[in-house]
PDB file of C-alpha atoms in Angstrom:
ATOM      1  CA  UNK Z   1       8.650 -16.320   9.931  1.00  0.00           C
ATOM      2  CA  UNK Z   2      11.930 -15.870  11.743  1.00  0.00           C
ATOM      3  CA  UNK Z   3      11.949 -12.618  11.844  1.00  0.00           C
ATOM      4  CA  UNK Z   4       8.693 -12.132  13.724  1.00  0.00           C
ATOM      5  CA  UNK Z   5       9.544 -14.669  16.046  1.00  0.00           C
ATOM      6  CA  UNK Z   6      12.249 -12.514  17.437  1.00  0.00           C
ATOM      7  CA  UNK Z   7      10.106  -9.336  17.317  1.00  0.00           C
ATOM      8  CA  UNK Z   8      11.692  -8.163  14.368  1.00  0.00           C
ATOM      9  CA  UNK Z   9       8.514  -6.556  12.651  1.00  0.00           C
ATOM     10  CA  UNK Z  10       7.857  -4.552  15.673  1.00  0.00           C
ATOM     11  CA  UNK Z  11      11.563  -3.174  16.017  1.00  0.00           C
ATOM     12  CA  UNK Z  12      11.182  -2.744  12.299  1.00  0.00           C
ATOM     13  CA  UNK Z  13       7.893  -0.270  12.907  1.00  0.00           C
ATOM     14  CA  UNK Z  14       9.839   0.900  15.920  1.00  0.00           C
ATOM     15  CA  UNK Z  15      12.877   1.969  13.447  1.00  0.00           C
ATOM     16  CA  UNK Z  16      10.447   3.261  11.090  1.00  0.00           C
ATOM     17  CA  UNK Z  17       9.788   6.130  13.931  1.00  0.00           C
ATOM     18  CA  UNK Z  18      12.879   7.363  13.368  1.00  0.00           C
ATOM     19  CA  UNK Z  19      13.284  10.843  12.892  1.00  0.00           C
ATOM     20  CA  UNK Z  20      16.630   9.876  10.804  1.00  0.00           C
ATOM     21  CA  UNK Z  21      15.713   9.865   7.445  1.00  0.00           C
ATOM     22  CA  UNK Z  22      17.750   7.074   6.175  1.00  0.00           C
ATOM     23  CA  UNK Z  23      16.985   4.714   9.087  1.00  0.00           C
ATOM     24  CA  UNK Z  24      13.503   5.302   8.521  1.00  0.00           C
ATOM     25  CA  UNK Z  25      13.304   4.613   4.744  1.00  0.00           C
ATOM     26  CA  UNK Z  26      15.296   1.601   5.112  1.00  0.00           C
ATOM     27  CA  UNK Z  27      13.150   0.285   7.832  1.00  0.00           C
ATOM     28  CA  UNK Z  28      10.087   0.901   5.874  1.00  0.00           C
ATOM     29  CA  UNK Z  29      11.748  -0.849   3.005  1.00  0.00           C
ATOM     30  CA  UNK Z  30      12.490  -3.978   5.360  1.00  0.00           C
ATOM     31  CA  UNK Z  31       8.786  -3.690   6.817  1.00  0.00           C
ATOM     32  CA  UNK Z  32       7.156  -3.720   3.051  1.00  0.00           C
ATOM     33  CA  UNK Z  33       9.749  -6.649   2.074  1.00  0.00           C
ATOM     34  CA  UNK Z  34       8.911  -8.733   5.353  1.00  0.00           C
ATOM     35  CA  UNK Z  35       5.174  -8.289   4.855  1.00  0.00           C
ATOM     36  CA  UNK Z  36       4.970  -9.253   1.513  1.00  0.00           C
ATOM     37  CA  UNK Z  37       3.250 -13.036   1.243  1.00  0.00           C
ATOM     38  CA  UNK Z  38       3.714 -13.288   5.673  1.00  0.00           C
ATOM     39  CA  UNK Z  39       0.618 -13.266   7.000  1.00  0.00           C
ATOM     40  CA  UNK Z  40       2.324 -13.380  10.612  1.00  0.00           C
ATOM     41  CA  UNK Z  41       4.249 -10.195   9.752  1.00  0.00           C
ATOM     42  CA  UNK Z  42       1.270  -8.534   8.632  1.00  0.00           C
ATOM     43  CA  UNK Z  43      -0.458  -9.354  12.016  1.00  0.00           C
ATOM     44  CA  UNK Z  44       2.773  -8.376  14.284  1.00  0.00           C
ATOM     45  CA  UNK Z  45       2.853  -5.446  11.857  1.00  0.00           C
ATOM     46  CA  UNK Z  46      -0.716  -4.505  12.446  1.00  0.00           C
ATOM     47  CA  UNK Z  47      -0.337  -5.172  16.303  1.00  0.00           C
ATOM     48  CA  UNK Z  48       2.768  -3.106  16.636  1.00  0.00           C
ATOM     49  CA  UNK Z  49       0.643  -0.034  15.174  1.00  0.00           C
ATOM     50  CA  UNK Z  50       2.194  -0.075  11.675  1.00  0.00           C
ATOM     51  CA  UNK Z  51      -0.695   1.340  10.018  1.00  0.00           C
ATOM     52  CA  UNK Z  52      -1.150   4.345  12.219  1.00  0.00           C
ATOM     53  CA  UNK Z  53       2.342   5.375  11.587  1.00  0.00           C
ATOM     54  CA  UNK Z  54       2.401   4.497   7.809  1.00  0.00           C
ATOM     55  CA  UNK Z  55      -0.965   6.951   7.624  1.00  0.00           C
ATOM     56  CA  UNK Z  56       0.609   9.510   9.873  1.00  0.00           C
ATOM     57  CA  UNK Z  57       3.489   9.668   7.288  1.00  0.00           C
ATOM     58  CA  UNK Z  58       1.245  10.209   4.000  1.00  0.00           C
ATOM     59  CA  UNK Z  59      -0.021  13.127   6.143  1.00  0.00           C
ATOM     60  CA  UNK Z  60       3.072  14.115   6.393  1.00  0.00           C
ATOM     61  CA  UNK Z  61       3.909  13.851   2.551  1.00  0.00           C
ATOM     62  CA  UNK Z  62       5.431  16.806   0.937  1.00  0.00           C
ATOM     63  CA  UNK Z  63       6.481  18.752   3.995  1.00  0.00           C
ATOM     64  CA  UNK Z  64       9.165  16.570   6.412  1.00  0.00           C
ATOM     65  CA  UNK Z  65       9.109  13.330   4.825  1.00  0.00           C
ATOM     66  CA  UNK Z  66      11.263  13.006   1.490  1.00  0.00           C
ATOM     67  CA  UNK Z  67       9.860  10.921  -1.605  1.00  0.00           C
ATOM     68  CA  UNK Z  68      11.811   8.102  -0.881  1.00  0.00           C
ATOM     69  CA  UNK Z  69       9.885   7.593   2.575  1.00  0.00           C
ATOM     70  CA  UNK Z  70       6.846   8.132   1.195  1.00  0.00           C
ATOM     71  CA  UNK Z  71       7.292   5.432  -1.728  1.00  0.00           C
ATOM     72  CA  UNK Z  72       8.613   2.936   0.787  1.00  0.00           C
ATOM     73  CA  UNK Z  73       5.554   3.898   2.905  1.00  0.00           C
ATOM     74  CA  UNK Z  74       2.890   3.494  -0.074  1.00  0.00           C
ATOM     75  CA  UNK Z  75       5.168  -0.395  -0.890  1.00  0.00           C
ATOM     76  CA  UNK Z  76       4.429  -1.319   2.678  1.00  0.00           C
ATOM     77  CA  UNK Z  77       0.757  -0.078   3.094  1.00  0.00           C
ATOM     78  CA  UNK Z  78       0.123  -2.386  -0.153  1.00  0.00           C
ATOM     79  CA  UNK Z  79       2.089  -5.570   1.431  1.00  0.00           C
ATOM     80  CA  UNK Z  80       0.377  -5.055   4.644  1.00  0.00           C
ATOM     81  CA  UNK Z  81      -3.230  -5.165   2.675  1.00  0.00           C
ATOM     82  CA  UNK Z  82      -2.602  -7.816   0.466  1.00  0.00           C
ATOM     83  CA  UNK Z  83      -5.200 -10.608   1.616  1.00  0.00           C
ATOM     84  CA  UNK Z  84      -5.375  -9.114   4.785  1.00  0.00           C
ATOM     85  CA  UNK Z  85      -9.009  -7.893   5.665  1.00  0.00           C
ATOM     86  CA  UNK Z  86      -8.102  -7.039   9.053  1.00  0.00           C
ATOM     87  CA  UNK Z  87      -5.132  -4.439   7.772  1.00  0.00           C
ATOM     88  CA  UNK Z  88      -7.706  -3.287   5.025  1.00  0.00           C
ATOM     89  CA  UNK Z  89     -10.089  -2.369   7.818  1.00  0.00           C
ATOM     90  CA  UNK Z  90      -7.289  -0.885   9.946  1.00  0.00           C
ATOM     91  CA  UNK Z  91      -6.144   1.233   7.071  1.00  0.00           C
ATOM     92  CA  UNK Z  92      -9.894   2.422   6.863  1.00  0.00           C
ATOM     93  CA  UNK Z  93     -10.289   3.315  10.592  1.00  0.00           C
ATOM     94  CA  UNK Z  94      -6.977   5.340  10.247  1.00  0.00           C
ATOM     95  CA  UNK Z  95      -8.558   7.248   7.785  1.00  0.00           C
ATOM     96  CA  UNK Z  96      -5.696   5.757   5.098  1.00  0.00           C
ATOM     97  CA  UNK Z  97      -7.372   6.123   1.757  1.00  0.00           C
ATOM     98  CA  UNK Z  98      -7.983   9.937   1.291  1.00  0.00           C
ATOM     99  CA  UNK Z  99      -4.199  10.786   1.656  1.00  0.00           C
ATOM    100  CA  UNK Z 100      -3.207   7.812  -0.659  1.00  0.00           C
ATOM    101  CA  UNK Z 101      -5.643   9.237  -3.356  1.00  0.00           C
ATOM    102  CA  UNK Z 102      -4.272  12.988  -2.528  1.00  0.00           C
ATOM    103  CA  UNK Z 103      -0.845  11.129  -3.653  1.00  0.00           C
ATOM    104  CA  UNK Z 104      -2.029  10.712  -7.159  1.00  0.00           C
ATOM    105  CA  UNK Z 105      -3.204  14.394  -7.405  1.00  0.00           C
ATOM    106  CA  UNK Z 106      -0.046  15.762  -7.305  1.00  0.00           C
ATOM    107  CA  UNK Z 107       3.134  15.748  -9.648  1.00  0.00           C
ATOM    108  CA  UNK Z 108       4.646  12.178  -8.563  1.00  0.00           C
ATOM    109  CA  UNK Z 109       7.141  10.153  -9.957  1.00  0.00           C
ATOM    110  CA  UNK Z 110       6.352   6.984 -11.817  1.00  0.00           C
ATOM    111  CA  UNK Z 111       7.792   4.863  -9.010  1.00  0.00           C
ATOM    112  CA  UNK Z 112       5.389   6.533  -6.408  1.00  0.00           C
ATOM    113  CA  UNK Z 113       2.392   6.530  -8.769  1.00  0.00           C
ATOM    114  CA  UNK Z 114       2.550   2.674  -9.342  1.00  0.00           C
ATOM    115  CA  UNK Z 115       2.900   1.533  -5.226  1.00  0.00           C
ATOM    116  CA  UNK Z 116       0.293   3.968  -4.333  1.00  0.00           C
ATOM    117  CA  UNK Z 117      -2.314   2.457  -7.042  1.00  0.00           C
ATOM    118  CA  UNK Z 118      -1.016  -0.813  -5.999  1.00  0.00           C
ATOM    119  CA  UNK Z 119      -1.938   0.138  -2.211  1.00  0.00           C
ATOM    120  CA  UNK Z 120      -5.161   1.493  -2.609  1.00  0.00           C
ATOM    121  CA  UNK Z 121      -5.903  -1.226  -5.036  1.00  0.00           C
ATOM    122  CA  UNK Z 122      -5.023  -4.059  -2.364  1.00  0.00           C
ATOM    123  CA  UNK Z 123      -6.889  -1.716   0.339  1.00  0.00           C
ATOM    124  CA  UNK Z 124     -10.069  -2.055  -1.530  1.00  0.00           C
ATOM    125  CA  UNK Z 125     -10.277  -6.148  -2.158  1.00  0.00           C
ATOM    126  CA  UNK Z 126     -11.850  -6.937   0.647  1.00  0.00           C
ATOM    127  CA  UNK Z 127     -12.920  -3.834   2.627  1.00  0.00           C
ATOM    128  CA  UNK Z 128     -16.477  -1.848   1.435  1.00  0.00           C
ATOM    129  CA  UNK Z 129     -15.186   1.344   3.123  1.00  0.00           C
ATOM    130  CA  UNK Z 130     -12.283   1.647   1.359  1.00  0.00           C
ATOM    131  CA  UNK Z 131     -14.024   0.863  -2.030  1.00  0.00           C
ATOM    132  CA  UNK Z 132     -16.447   3.572  -1.159  1.00  0.00           C
ATOM    133  CA  UNK Z 133     -14.088   5.992  -0.395  1.00  0.00           C
ATOM    134  CA  UNK Z 134     -12.436   5.549  -3.805  1.00  0.00           C
ATOM    135  CA  UNK Z 135     -15.326   5.246  -5.567  1.00  0.00           C
ATOM    136  CA  UNK Z 136     -16.671   8.659  -4.080  1.00  0.00           C
ATOM    137  CA  UNK Z 137     -13.197  10.608  -4.921  1.00  0.00           C
ATOM    138  CA  UNK Z 138     -10.555   8.898  -6.784  1.00  0.00           C
ATOM    139  CA  UNK Z 139     -12.098   7.222  -9.897  1.00  0.00           C
ATOM    140  CA  UNK Z 140     -11.324   9.902 -12.067  1.00  0.00           C
ATOM    141  CA  UNK Z 141      -7.968  10.732 -11.097  1.00  0.00           C
ATOM    142  CA  UNK Z 142      -7.305   6.529 -11.562  1.00  0.00           C
ATOM    143  CA  UNK Z 143      -8.879   6.675 -15.291  1.00  0.00           C
ATOM    144  CA  UNK Z 144      -6.626  10.235 -16.003  1.00  0.00           C
ATOM    145  CA  UNK Z 145      -3.257   8.305 -15.069  1.00  0.00           C
ATOM    146  CA  UNK Z 146      -4.255   5.040 -16.949  1.00  0.00           C
ATOM    147  CA  UNK Z 147      -5.138   7.137 -19.975  1.00  0.00           C
ATOM    148  CA  UNK Z 148      -1.987   8.901 -19.866  1.00  0.00           C
ATOM    149  CA  UNK Z 149       0.536   7.740 -22.513  1.00  0.00           C
ATOM    150  CA  UNK Z 150       3.551   7.217 -20.106  1.00  0.00           C
ATOM    151  CA  UNK Z 151       1.983   4.967 -17.480  1.00  0.00           C
ATOM    152  CA  UNK Z 152       4.329   1.736 -17.376  1.00  0.00           C
ATOM    153  CA  UNK Z 153       3.012  -1.865 -17.354  1.00  0.00           C
ATOM    154  CA  UNK Z 154       2.707  -2.242 -13.951  1.00  0.00           C
ATOM    155  CA  UNK Z 155       0.866   1.208 -12.959  1.00  0.00           C
ATOM    156  CA  UNK Z 156      -1.603  -0.142 -15.890  1.00  0.00           C
ATOM    157  CA  UNK Z 157      -1.831  -3.629 -14.147  1.00  0.00           C
ATOM    158  CA  UNK Z 158      -2.308  -2.080 -10.993  1.00  0.00           C
ATOM    159  CA  UNK Z 159      -4.778   0.601 -12.373  1.00  0.00           C
ATOM    160  CA  UNK Z 160      -7.143  -1.592 -14.054  1.00  0.00           C
ATOM    161  CA  UNK Z 161      -7.079  -4.393 -10.881  1.00  0.00           C
ATOM    162  CA  UNK Z 162      -8.134  -1.007  -9.297  1.00  0.00           C
ATOM    163  CA  UNK Z 163     -10.910  -0.370 -11.244  1.00  0.00           C
ATOM    164  CA  UNK Z 164     -11.982  -3.956 -11.403  1.00  0.00           C
ATOM    165  CA  UNK Z 165     -12.302  -4.569  -7.645  1.00  0.00           C
ATOM    166  CA  UNK Z 166     -14.418  -1.237  -7.537  1.00  0.00           C
ATOM    167  CA  UNK Z 167     -16.581  -2.604 -10.285  1.00  0.00           C
ATOM    168  CA  UNK Z 168     -16.787  -5.782  -7.973  1.00  0.00           C
ATOM    169  CA  UNK Z 169     -15.250  -7.528 -10.858  1.00  0.00           C
ATOM    170  CA  UNK Z 170     -13.235  -9.238  -8.421  1.00  0.00           C
ATOM    171  CA  UNK Z 171     -12.167 -12.334 -11.113  1.00  0.00           C
ATOM    172  CA  UNK Z 172     -10.874  -9.866 -13.519  1.00  0.00           C
ATOM    173  CA  UNK Z 173      -8.878  -7.855 -10.924  1.00  0.00           C
ATOM    174  CA  UNK Z 174      -6.812 -10.980 -10.094  1.00  0.00           C
ATOM    175  CA  UNK Z 175      -5.590 -11.989 -13.578  1.00  0.00           C
ATOM    176  CA  UNK Z 176      -1.643 -11.992 -13.600  1.00  0.00           C
ATOM    177  CA  UNK Z 177      -1.003 -14.188 -10.429  1.00  0.00           C
ATOM    178  CA  UNK Z 178      -4.125 -13.650  -8.468  1.00  0.00           C
ATOM    179  CA  UNK Z 179      -3.695 -11.379  -5.719  1.00  0.00           C
ATOM    180  CA  UNK Z 180      -1.474 -13.184  -3.485  1.00  0.00           C
ATOM    181  CA  UNK Z 181       1.398 -12.421  -5.639  1.00  0.00           C
ATOM    182  CA  UNK Z 182       2.551  -9.047  -3.494  1.00  0.00           C
ATOM    183  CA  UNK Z 183       5.178  -6.851  -4.620  1.00  0.00           C
ATOM    184  CA  UNK Z 184       8.518  -6.758  -3.096  1.00  0.00           C
ATOM    185  CA  UNK Z 185       9.991  -3.628  -2.823  1.00  0.00           C
ATOM    186  CA  UNK Z 186      13.142  -3.327  -4.531  1.00  0.00           C
TER     187      UNK Z 186
END
């Protein structure tokens, strides 16, 4: 709450635009944490243009953006979207679902897969357009990830929660402490 009053969320978004990778990574991690279960910070981040920046970073993944920055970017998207239909809609308008799904098709780290599934899940809970995009382009890869022997418990929880949302089973998707339980980036 205090962070938002001091325009700290906006400052984090500005720092996340840095051309210095370490500064950018730390700003994104702090933004993810600041938006976990804090609606005021989610709103401030949206108003500061965070979602547009985050989607731009996703598009740059694999070229000029490090894996660590992409992990922090997906964590920030996830925490911006938890219980925030406005941010879910903003992600849709920014075209954020296709690059998120694209991360699931590349050889990504387990942490990136987990955060990406979590981001897509939280982006779909209250946005029909995001759900439609995932249904059209991502269900098969999500099911493949869930069937893999090396999927960790959090990856399985996020993937299953996402599939439940896509099937319209919102009650089942909120098992394990409801949608209000955002993930805090380490």
